Amino acid sequence: MMWRPSGSAIGTWLTSFVTVMLLSTSLYAQSKTIAEFAVHAGRYDRVDVPVTATLRGVPLHLTSGRLQLYEITNGIDVPVVSQLEPGDPAHVSWILSGETHAGQVRNFELRAVASGPARAGADQAVRVEDDGESVWIRIRDKPVLAYRYAIQPAPEGVDPIYARGGFIHPLYSPGGEVLSRIQPPDHYHHYGIWNPWTKTQFEGREVDFWNLNKGQGTVRPRQVLERTAGPLRGGFRASLDHVVIGPDSTASVALKEEWDVRVWNLDPASRAWLIDFVSKLNPLDKPLTVEAYRYQGFSLRATGKWSDATATLLTSEGLDKSNGNATRARWIDVNGVSAASAGTSGILFMTHPGNYNYPEQLRLWPLGANGGEENVFINFNPAQDRDWELLPGRSYALQYRMLVYDGKLDPATADRFWRDFANPPDVDTYPTGALEGARVLVYTRNGEGYVHDNIAASVAAIQQLGERHGFAVDVSNDPELFTVNSLRQYDALIFSNTNNEAFTSDEQRLAFQTYIRGGGGFMGIHSASGSERSWPWYFQLLGGTFVRHPPQQDFTVEVMDRSHPSTSFLPDRWDIENDECYYLNKLNPDLKVLLAADLTTVTDEEREGFPGEIFGNSFPLAWYHEFDGGRQWYTALGHRPEQYQDPMFVRHILGGISWVVTGISR
């Protein structure tokens, strides 16, 4: 049976990972969003792909309560299994569950939750145990692999020179089949999954760390540096020494290596393991050159069950055991008989574009090797056709990923897994927790003329954002508040649907200017562009002044810049329902345009009058810039009260607030 994540399987995985929960306003009040993430699928369709987001700039030290990740989808907040891990910076990981189409953006929030249900999927732990000789990784009660750090003695009656530690064995399939092998009689120095170098030059002499019988070198495990368990992934970091053995049996360390091995809880149904393997090579005070040779590096000696008759190998280039040796490949799928219920098990080995000499050449035992029996050996070799000089003071990394499964894998699915490894989705992090403790003024004054009926809805939306993100919101339509001393208390001024004359005196205007010139933040929403129509300084601050709009209608907006927190989460083309497409003139030439109306989707019988052909088929609708000492952001959208209940539009506003207050754009 071909193993692949079918549509029905995707639904099963997603149901296992998340529980749909509608959060009321009262629950929002009990939680604070400290970071937002926009995950971009990029050029490829994705299915259940791991993602990791940096938490640089996120004030974790200021948060209290339990951290919970949510996906935000059409106003529904879905708890997501995630794992917070320390580092500099700290990071959070999760599975982008289900299907994500090329070009799609999915949005997440990390919240400090004071109460409410426990984290979704917290019982689906990746366990890490130590028996005094090996570190064992299990998903629930199923063993995945063991890292042997104790020295494994040579088999009875075999030269003790073959003893060594620092390798992975056993490696299990989800169905319980052991897929690796150590110390087979034909090659006592083969150790499951291991990473030694065969032909090197160190201090003018040849050193072989692979063929232990030469007595030139070996690899010795030093210590396990870290063991990490959790609901999403678990693993270990371990250090190893590449030891040179002198003619007098003295030993010295030529190269230090560090392994970082992580197992992902990719599939709650336990039909597959996903294992990341990173080797960091750190020469000491003298260079070591890995010389070109046919086999060395990241290797597997497979189970003795696999032979020419019972196993198949397929590379990303469509080659197999008969013709794949010494060729380059992005991945190689190794599959053979097993006692698992599917009848076969396999390992998809993937290499990373960041590796030296990528895509590395392969060493495969070809058909007929070892008499055709017990003859599955594979090796990604970055130094098969060229030397690799490792210099002191530098660190070199090799990255690989393994998908371990039962059944069979088709090439298209193998390609997808490799793409997700080599070109993962981009994740933008916006530390909204930086708004904690800020204070903003929402100003709503309208002079004589048209007054929008959306003001109350816009104020309520911003007040809810303040509750969720920890910033204070004052609301006023009184221009007397605009004094130099009064405005000093605010991190930003938000003109929400002001219109016509926003002030009643030049003293108020001067206080406003003084605030901006002192570094204050300003934000305008919708008809704020119709305010102060005779004041040129205000035009330049906001970015332009309102002229007209065609009839209210549906139209499409294009995202011109998604590096900003107010647009990062949007699709490339955002379909706007029943809004006004504003036209402004006297635009500030320094504007950084975020959104633009696609005028081919706008019905406008008066377009020839303005904007005519000045802007072609695109007119700017949202932007940001810096002017006269402060930061400014504006959106022309938001005519209807209902739009201030639209999660996409509200997040658009939040991104504007975040930028004018913090200046953080990514």
XYZ file of C-alpha atoms in Angstrom:
666
model
C 0.000 0.000 0.000
C 1.391 3.386 -0.959
C 1.854 5.617 2.099
C 0.957 9.216 1.512
C -0.950 11.863 3.455
C -4.243 11.698 1.582
C -7.042 14.192 2.005
C -8.779 11.982 4.574
C -5.500 11.415 6.399
C -4.966 15.160 6.580
C -8.329 15.548 8.251
C -7.419 12.876 10.789
C -4.088 14.515 11.586
C -5.655 17.922 11.962
C -8.391 16.651 14.252
C -5.781 15.029 16.447
C -3.716 18.189 16.704
C -6.283 20.867 17.347
C -9.590 21.489 19.042
C -11.720 24.231 17.554
C -12.716 26.740 20.204
C -14.516 30.062 19.821
C -13.110 32.533 22.315
C -15.436 35.067 23.861
C -14.495 38.616 24.720
C -14.280 37.606 28.373
C -11.612 35.037 27.569
C -9.729 37.598 25.478
C -9.655 39.765 28.572
C -7.893 36.937 30.394
C -5.154 36.604 27.779
C -2.607 38.840 26.104
C -1.098 38.376 22.675
C 2.672 38.770 22.916
C 3.603 37.831 19.334
C 1.991 37.336 15.960
C 3.304 35.104 13.193
C 2.590 35.126 9.482
C 3.516 31.832 7.789
C 3.988 32.101 4.021
C 3.710 28.896 1.995
C 5.820 30.469 -0.751
C 6.058 28.769 -4.122
C 5.001 25.313 -2.980
C 1.924 23.514 -1.741
C 2.511 22.295 1.817
C 1.085 19.407 3.830
C 1.728 19.064 7.577
C 5.092 20.818 7.544
C 7.115 21.769 10.657
C 7.770 25.480 11.145
C 9.894 27.371 13.640
C 9.598 31.053 14.531
C 12.160 33.187 16.304
C 11.017 35.088 19.383
C 13.590 37.837 19.086
C 12.153 40.988 20.599
C 9.243 39.169 22.255
C 9.197 40.148 25.954
C 8.882 36.652 27.411
C 10.337 37.848 30.708
C 7.393 40.189 31.173
C 4.693 37.570 30.602
C 2.822 35.595 33.221
C 0.521 32.628 32.813
C 0.613 29.770 30.358
C 1.715 30.374 26.754
C -0.635 29.073 24.072
C -0.370 29.327 20.302
C -3.544 29.934 18.266
C -4.206 29.900 14.564
C -6.520 32.730 13.493
C -8.879 31.584 10.729
C -11.976 33.562 9.733
C -12.388 34.901 13.247
C -12.026 31.473 14.844
C -9.108 30.901 17.217
C -7.809 27.348 17.018
C -5.380 26.171 19.737
C -2.272 24.624 18.190
C 0.297 22.249 19.644
C 3.521 24.185 19.970
C 6.786 23.974 21.821
C 8.758 26.846 23.287
C 12.492 26.245 23.448
C 15.251 28.400 24.930
C 18.086 29.900 22.960
C 19.448 33.232 21.842
C 16.882 34.058 20.723
C 14.245 31.661 22.021
C 11.997 30.082 19.424
C 8.657 28.337 19.112
C 7.860 25.424 16.803
C 4.657 23.840 15.555
C 3.222 21.835 12.661
C 1.508 23.774 9.879
C -1.319 21.243 9.853
C -3.310 20.188 6.835
C -2.974 21.566 3.320
C -1.490 25.006 2.683
C -1.532 26.083 -0.940
C 1.275 27.924 -2.697
C 1.043 31.648 -2.051
C -1.198 31.180 0.986
C -0.568 33.013 4.269
C -1.611 31.523 7.612
C -1.720 33.588 10.776
C -0.957 32.685 14.374
C -0.819 34.394 17.746
C 1.162 33.474 20.844
C -0.753 34.436 23.955
C -0.113 34.464 27.664
C -3.272 32.773 28.918
C -4.274 33.205 32.539
C -7.068 30.651 32.408
C -8.952 28.425 30.040
C -8.382 24.934 28.625
C -4.986 23.259 28.724
C -2.831 23.381 25.658
C -4.179 21.307 22.797
C -2.292 18.044 22.328
C -0.181 18.435 25.450
C -0.524 14.694 26.125
C 1.145 13.777 22.803
C 4.650 13.991 24.207
C 7.957 13.093 22.629
C 9.754 11.376 25.493
C 13.516 11.286 26.034
C 14.968 8.726 28.451
C 18.497 7.802 29.490
C 19.350 4.247 30.581
C 22.965 5.033 31.474
C 24.327 3.885 28.113
C 21.969 5.359 25.519
C 19.537 8.225 25.074
C 16.203 6.811 23.924
C 13.588 8.850 22.082
C 10.002 7.644 22.063
C 6.771 9.060 20.708
C 4.163 8.108 23.270
C 5.100 4.492 24.010
C 6.735 3.699 20.680
C 10.531 3.709 20.421
C 11.970 5.827 17.621
C 15.747 5.623 18.062
C 18.580 5.359 20.530
C 21.833 7.303 20.615
C 24.560 5.113 22.091
C 27.036 7.244 24.029
C 28.613 4.410 25.998
C 31.382 2.495 24.242
C 29.946 -0.501 22.429
C 32.373 -3.432 22.889
C 33.484 -5.345 19.839
C 31.711 -8.678 19.319
C 33.139 -11.585 21.270
C 36.351 -12.855 19.725
C 36.822 -9.713 17.592
C 39.722 -7.277 17.949
C 38.771 -4.680 20.618
C 39.952 -1.956 18.237
C 36.454 -2.137 16.703
C 34.785 -0.874 19.878
C 33.327 2.624 19.711
C 30.363 4.794 20.736
C 28.611 7.840 19.350
C 26.111 6.386 16.871
C 22.368 5.907 16.383
C 21.046 2.377 16.774
C 18.489 0.968 16.845
C 16.353 3.035 14.490
C 12.759 1.787 14.478
C 9.985 2.083 11.947
C 6.596 3.175 13.351
C 5.514 -0.453 13.118
C 8.393 -1.550 15.366
C 10.820 -2.869 12.725
C 14.520 -2.232 13.466
C 15.997 -0.679 10.315
C 19.628 -0.143 11.366
C 22.467 -2.533 12.157
C 25.803 -2.400 13.970
C 28.986 -4.492 13.814
C 27.941 -6.851 11.003
C 30.523 -9.612 10.423
C 31.410 -8.222 6.995
C 32.211 -4.755 8.402
C 32.651 -4.670 12.163
C 33.217 -0.911 11.994
C 29.710 -0.190 10.618
C 27.559 1.453 13.274
C 23.918 2.059 12.352
C 23.765 5.769 11.538
C 27.119 7.436 12.008
C 29.262 10.203 10.503
C 33.046 9.506 10.366
C 35.666 10.566 7.792
C 37.737 8.037 5.930
C 40.620 9.863 4.318
C 41.955 12.956 6.069
C 45.211 14.831 6.436
C 46.181 16.140 9.862
C 49.604 17.490 10.791
C 51.126 15.990 7.655
C 49.867 12.456 8.166
C 46.964 10.408 6.890
C 44.254 9.690 9.449
C 41.342 7.311 8.863
C 38.546 7.771 11.417
C 36.327 5.216 9.640
C 38.332 2.016 9.205
C 39.079 1.365 12.858
C 41.321 -1.614 12.112
C 43.996 0.746 10.733
C 44.561 2.081 14.215
C 44.955 5.645 12.882
C 41.881 7.215 14.442
C 38.456 6.763 15.926
C 35.476 8.769 17.132
C 34.733 8.856 20.844
C 31.589 10.244 22.418
C 32.386 12.946 24.960
C 29.108 13.868 26.643
C 25.397 14.387 26.154
C 24.976 18.143 26.380
C 21.198 18.407 26.371
C 18.080 16.280 26.415
C 14.819 17.926 25.323
C 11.321 16.440 25.498
C 7.973 17.997 24.708
C 4.572 17.702 23.083
C 5.905 18.437 19.597
C 9.511 17.312 19.371
C 12.322 15.928 21.456
C 15.942 15.025 21.085
C 19.462 15.583 22.285
C 22.712 17.392 21.669
C 25.917 15.430 22.097
C 29.617 16.122 21.637
C 32.071 13.734 20.003
C 35.850 13.812 19.590
C 37.640 12.749 16.405
C 40.727 11.200 17.921
C 44.086 10.737 16.202
C 45.991 7.682 17.449
C 49.757 8.035 17.227
C 52.297 5.277 16.478
C 52.927 4.975 20.211
C 49.173 4.670 20.877
C 48.955 8.215 22.249
C 45.691 9.955 21.444
C 44.955 13.576 20.567
C 41.782 15.322 19.448
C 41.869 16.753 15.930
C 38.225 17.694 15.496
C 35.289 18.268 17.791
C 31.849 17.407 16.519
C 28.419 18.207 17.926
C 25.263 16.357 16.991
C 21.814 17.904 17.306
C 19.132 15.275 16.723
C 15.423 16.131 16.951
C 12.397 13.900 16.419
C 9.152 15.601 15.399
C 5.748 14.406 16.539
C 4.552 14.874 12.976
C 1.698 12.399 12.922
C -0.430 11.616 15.998
C -1.408 8.346 14.315
C 2.292 7.341 14.469
C 2.558 6.371 10.811
C 5.823 8.222 10.301
C 8.745 9.743 12.176
C 10.502 12.899 11.046
C 14.080 13.166 12.326
C 16.424 16.126 11.909
C 20.149 15.464 12.144
C 22.682 18.309 12.301
C 26.435 17.750 12.610
C 28.651 20.723 13.491
C 32.365 20.227 12.856
C 34.795 22.384 14.828
C 38.543 22.008 14.182
C 40.763 22.857 17.134
C 43.992 24.798 16.664
C 45.142 23.081 13.460
C 43.437 22.521 10.095
C 42.100 19.130 9.080
C 41.528 18.315 5.425
C 38.926 15.736 4.434
C 40.375 14.389 1.205
C 38.311 13.167 -1.707
C 37.333 9.534 -1.228
C 34.494 7.308 -2.351
C 32.834 6.729 1.057
C 32.684 8.890 4.198
C 30.239 11.114 6.060
C 26.566 10.625 6.940
C 25.866 6.923 6.568
C 23.422 4.089 7.173
C 24.131 0.398 7.490
C 20.679 -1.094 7.173
C 19.051 -4.172 8.625
C 20.378 -7.549 7.512
C 16.933 -8.375 6.117
C 17.566 -6.081 3.183
C 19.322 -7.422 0.120
C 19.139 -7.165 -3.656
C 15.987 -9.277 -3.615
C 14.228 -7.653 -0.661
C 15.060 -3.928 -0.840
C 14.923 -1.069 -3.305
C 16.748 2.244 -3.473
C 15.523 5.240 -5.454
C 17.208 8.641 -5.746
C 15.655 12.022 -6.485
C 17.125 11.705 -9.984
C 15.309 8.410 -10.647
C 18.356 6.156 -10.192
C 18.629 2.961 -8.148
C 21.156 0.410 -6.858
C 22.182 -0.478 -10.379
C 23.239 3.014 -11.443
C 23.005 5.439 -8.493
C 26.474 5.036 -6.996
C 28.674 8.190 -7.227
C 25.746 10.277 -8.525
C 24.340 13.378 -6.902
C 20.910 13.420 -5.291
C 18.716 15.630 -3.153
C 17.175 12.583 -1.522
C 17.348 8.825 -1.522
C 14.532 6.510 -0.502
C 15.563 3.157 0.984
C 12.772 0.606 1.330
C 12.597 -3.082 2.124
C 10.741 -5.963 3.702
C 9.707 -5.749 7.330
C 7.485 -7.394 9.898
C 5.354 -4.251 10.118
C 1.750 -4.769 9.095
C 2.357 -2.911 5.815
C 4.943 -5.558 4.859
C 7.635 -3.012 4.030
C 9.331 -0.103 5.793
C 11.602 2.646 4.599
C 13.721 5.692 5.274
C 13.748 8.786 3.105
C 17.137 10.493 3.527
C 17.204 14.178 2.565
C 20.144 16.548 2.241
C 20.112 20.311 2.692
C 21.163 22.990 0.164
C 23.375 24.567 2.822
C 25.674 21.546 2.939
C 29.173 21.580 1.487
C 29.265 20.418 -2.147
C 25.472 20.124 -2.277
C 23.885 18.021 -3.599
C 26.388 15.550 -2.236
C 27.362 12.462 -4.151
C 26.154 9.089 -2.975
C 28.016 5.956 -2.064
C 25.668 3.008 -2.584
C 26.516 -0.626 -2.475
C 25.446 -1.627 -5.994
C 23.655 -4.755 -7.106
C 25.718 -7.836 -6.327
C 27.763 -6.210 -3.573
C 28.339 -8.487 -0.586
C 27.118 -11.377 -2.704
C 23.755 -9.677 -3.047
C 22.897 -10.391 0.598
C 22.614 -8.039 3.595
C 23.933 -5.331 1.309
C 22.106 -2.061 1.895
C 24.614 0.647 2.692
C 24.132 4.314 1.759
C 26.249 7.378 2.327
C 25.859 11.115 1.581
C 29.456 12.137 0.922
C 30.317 15.860 0.624
C 33.949 15.005 -0.152
C 33.642 12.262 -2.745
C 35.056 14.257 -5.640
C 36.963 17.085 -3.913
C 38.895 17.924 -0.782
C 37.240 19.810 2.082
C 39.553 21.884 4.256
C 38.300 22.528 7.792
C 40.045 25.522 9.333
C 40.536 26.364 13.020
C 38.220 28.995 14.432
C 35.404 28.108 12.052
C 32.371 25.862 12.422
C 30.994 23.738 9.587
C 27.469 22.312 9.565
C 25.897 19.415 7.703
C 22.115 19.045 7.862
C 20.014 16.010 7.013
C 16.436 14.926 7.567
C 15.003 11.413 7.698
C 11.397 10.395 7.167
C 10.924 6.905 8.630
C 7.740 5.128 7.598
C 5.966 1.822 6.991
C 4.622 0.932 3.558
C 5.945 2.654 0.452
C 6.558 6.229 -0.608
C 5.962 7.615 -4.080
C 8.499 10.033 -5.647
C 6.100 13.004 -5.645
C 5.600 12.698 -1.888
C 9.341 12.302 -1.368
C 9.898 15.485 -3.385
C 7.378 17.339 -1.235
C 9.072 16.298 2.006
C 12.445 17.371 0.629
C 11.073 20.754 -0.502
C 9.650 21.370 2.964
C 13.080 20.642 4.433
C 15.170 22.549 1.918
C 12.769 25.472 1.396
C 10.548 25.684 4.475
C 7.750 28.226 4.732
C 8.875 31.717 5.712
C 7.724 32.786 9.156
C 7.552 36.481 10.050
C 7.471 37.322 13.759
C 5.887 40.488 15.112
C 6.412 41.011 18.866
C 3.104 42.676 19.724
C 3.998 42.204 23.370
C 6.155 45.295 22.866
C 2.897 47.284 23.086
C 2.584 46.308 26.751
C 2.319 49.452 28.859
C 1.885 51.843 25.923
C -0.887 54.469 25.858
C -2.673 55.741 22.756
C -5.284 58.420 22.154
C -8.107 57.638 19.739
C -9.279 60.996 18.435
C -12.648 61.169 16.652
C -13.568 64.818 16.148
C -15.521 65.802 13.033
C -15.963 69.390 12.007
C -18.924 70.640 9.976
C -19.827 68.202 7.230
C -20.291 64.468 6.785
C -19.807 62.304 9.895
C -19.213 58.572 9.467
C -21.363 56.109 11.396
C -18.373 53.793 11.877
C -16.712 55.767 14.681
C -18.160 53.802 17.597
C -17.229 50.498 15.936
C -13.670 51.671 15.251
C -13.230 52.828 18.846
C -14.557 49.536 20.219
C -12.174 47.560 17.984
C -9.136 49.535 19.166
C -10.213 49.232 22.797
C -10.430 45.444 22.416
C -6.953 45.431 20.860
C -5.705 47.350 23.882
C -7.196 44.778 26.245
C -5.639 41.909 24.324
C -2.203 43.466 23.843
C -1.732 45.318 27.087
C -1.873 48.961 25.974
C -4.141 51.686 27.335
C -6.669 53.392 25.069
C -8.066 56.861 25.759
C -10.871 58.169 23.560
C -11.804 61.796 22.940
C -13.331 64.165 20.409
C -12.309 67.246 22.390
C -9.666 69.369 20.616
C -8.867 71.111 23.917
C -6.925 67.968 24.808
C -4.283 69.043 22.278
C -1.758 70.788 24.477
C 1.963 70.087 24.664
C 1.739 68.771 28.222
C -1.353 66.643 27.647
C -0.012 64.893 24.535
C 3.225 63.845 26.263
C 1.435 60.919 27.906
C 0.731 59.196 24.568
C 2.862 56.862 22.488
C 0.593 57.373 19.478
C -2.332 59.475 18.317
C -4.937 57.638 16.242
C -7.232 59.802 14.129
C -10.077 57.335 13.635
C -12.482 58.626 10.999
C -11.967 62.254 11.851
C -13.191 64.540 9.093
C -13.209 68.193 8.095
C -11.734 70.495 10.761
C -10.036 68.389 13.441
C -8.970 71.428 15.476
C -10.517 74.717 16.538
C -7.355 76.791 17.078
C -3.814 77.250 15.800
C -2.533 76.593 19.331
C -3.958 73.062 19.091
C -2.290 72.572 15.716
C 1.030 73.777 17.120
C 0.771 71.356 20.050
C 0.095 68.560 17.548
C 3.150 69.555 15.492
C 5.302 69.738 18.607
C 4.217 66.208 19.560
C 5.142 64.810 16.134
C 8.451 66.666 16.010
C 9.285 65.182 19.391
C 9.068 61.671 17.965
C 5.366 60.971 18.511
C 3.487 58.384 16.467
C 0.501 59.205 14.271
C -2.025 56.939 12.615
C -4.964 57.781 10.361
C -7.948 55.581 9.523
C -10.244 56.093 6.518
C -11.694 59.620 6.544
C -8.776 61.003 8.556
C -7.492 61.924 5.078
C -10.446 64.321 4.828
C -9.371 66.250 7.910
C -7.648 69.632 7.900
C -7.982 69.977 4.121
C -6.413 73.430 4.075
C -3.327 72.585 6.161
C -0.369 71.449 3.935
C 1.709 70.187 6.879
C -1.102 67.786 7.783
C -1.242 66.537 4.150
C 2.445 65.657 4.319
C 2.062 64.025 7.730
C -0.851 61.801 6.772
C 0.521 61.283 3.267
C -2.068 63.104 1.169
C -5.528 64.646 1.237
C -8.894 63.206 0.196
C -10.354 64.140 -3.221
C -13.189 61.700 -3.999
C -14.275 58.085 -4.144
C -16.344 56.068 -6.623
C -19.598 54.422 -5.430
C -19.261 51.987 -2.530
C -18.542 48.517 -3.961
C -16.490 45.320 -3.848
C -12.969 45.615 -5.222
C -9.547 43.999 -4.926
C -6.492 45.293 -3.107
C -2.950 44.180 -3.907
C -0.306 43.798 -1.202
C 2.673 45.864 -2.310
C 4.879 45.256 0.743
C 4.417 42.365 3.131
C 7.430 43.133 5.314
C 5.211 45.271 7.545
C 3.154 43.966 10.503
C 0.001 45.518 9.025
C 0.241 43.475 5.802
C 2.409 40.426 6.508
C -0.589 38.159 7.107
C -2.596 39.164 4.029
C -2.957 37.211 0.778
C -1.281 38.735 -2.282
C -4.715 39.925 -3.427
C -7.217 40.913 -0.751
C -10.861 41.012 -1.812
C -12.577 43.943 -0.081
C -16.343 43.843 0.404
C -18.519 46.931 -0.050
C -16.000 49.650 0.830
C -15.025 53.029 -0.568
C -11.952 53.220 -2.797
C -10.478 56.541 -1.719
C -8.539 58.774 -4.110
C -6.096 61.234 -2.546
C -3.845 63.850 -4.089
C -0.854 65.898 -2.896
C 0.760 62.580 -1.962
C 4.009 62.748 -0.015
C 6.743 61.333 -2.318
C 8.394 59.563 0.645
C 5.460 57.205 1.265
C 6.170 53.482 1.519
C 3.080 51.955 -0.046
C 1.646 48.858 1.618
C -1.651 48.328 -0.219
C -2.947 49.508 -3.585
C -6.373 49.225 -5.180
C -6.491 47.238 -8.404
C -8.432 49.795 -10.443
C -9.382 47.178 -13.027
C -11.733 45.818 -10.350
C -13.243 49.244 -9.534
C -16.266 50.587 -11.403
C -15.815 54.356 -11.699
C -17.487 56.432 -14.400
C -15.592 59.565 -13.303
C -12.106 58.068 -13.258
C -10.922 60.170 -16.199
C -11.350 63.312 -14.087
C -9.243 62.004 -11.196
C -7.073 60.000 -10.904
C -7.212 59.589 -14.669
C -4.103 57.867 -15.998
C -1.744 59.309 -13.374
C -1.476 56.038 -11.458
C -2.349 53.588 -14.204
C -4.382 50.674 -12.846
C -3.140 50.908 -9.272
C -3.875 53.496 -6.585
C -2.224 53.510 -3.118
C -4.591 52.854 -0.201
C -2.315 52.197 2.787
C 1.210 53.324 3.581
C 3.723 54.254 6.233
C 6.608 56.715 6.433
C 8.577 58.937 8.768
C 7.934 62.662 8.682
C 9.135 65.637 10.720
C 10.539 63.472 13.515
C 7.712 60.962 13.995
C 6.321 57.752 12.521
C 3.087 57.758 10.522
C 0.741 55.066 9.148
C -2.520 55.390 7.210
C -5.195 53.139 5.723
C -8.003 54.385 3.479
C -10.088 51.266 4.147
C -12.744 50.931 6.831
C -15.911 52.737 5.725
C -18.516 50.317 7.101
C -18.960 49.679 10.865
C -19.013 45.922 10.159
C -15.443 46.018 8.909
C -14.206 46.693 12.431
C -15.352 43.182 13.349
C -13.407 41.633 10.464
C -10.310 39.923 11.975
C -8.224 40.701 8.881
C -9.011 44.403 8.938
C -8.592 44.632 12.718
C -5.198 42.975 12.437
C -4.330 45.467 9.696
C -5.059 48.248 12.203
C -3.092 46.496 14.945
C -0.054 46.320 12.683
C -0.283 50.054 12.153
C -0.479 50.712 15.894
C 2.431 48.368 16.520
C 4.645 50.145 14.012
C 3.907 53.722 15.027
C 4.473 52.826 18.696
C 7.497 50.521 18.437
C 9.015 51.096 15.005
C 9.357 47.308 14.632
C 8.603 46.333 11.048
C 9.751 42.701 11.172
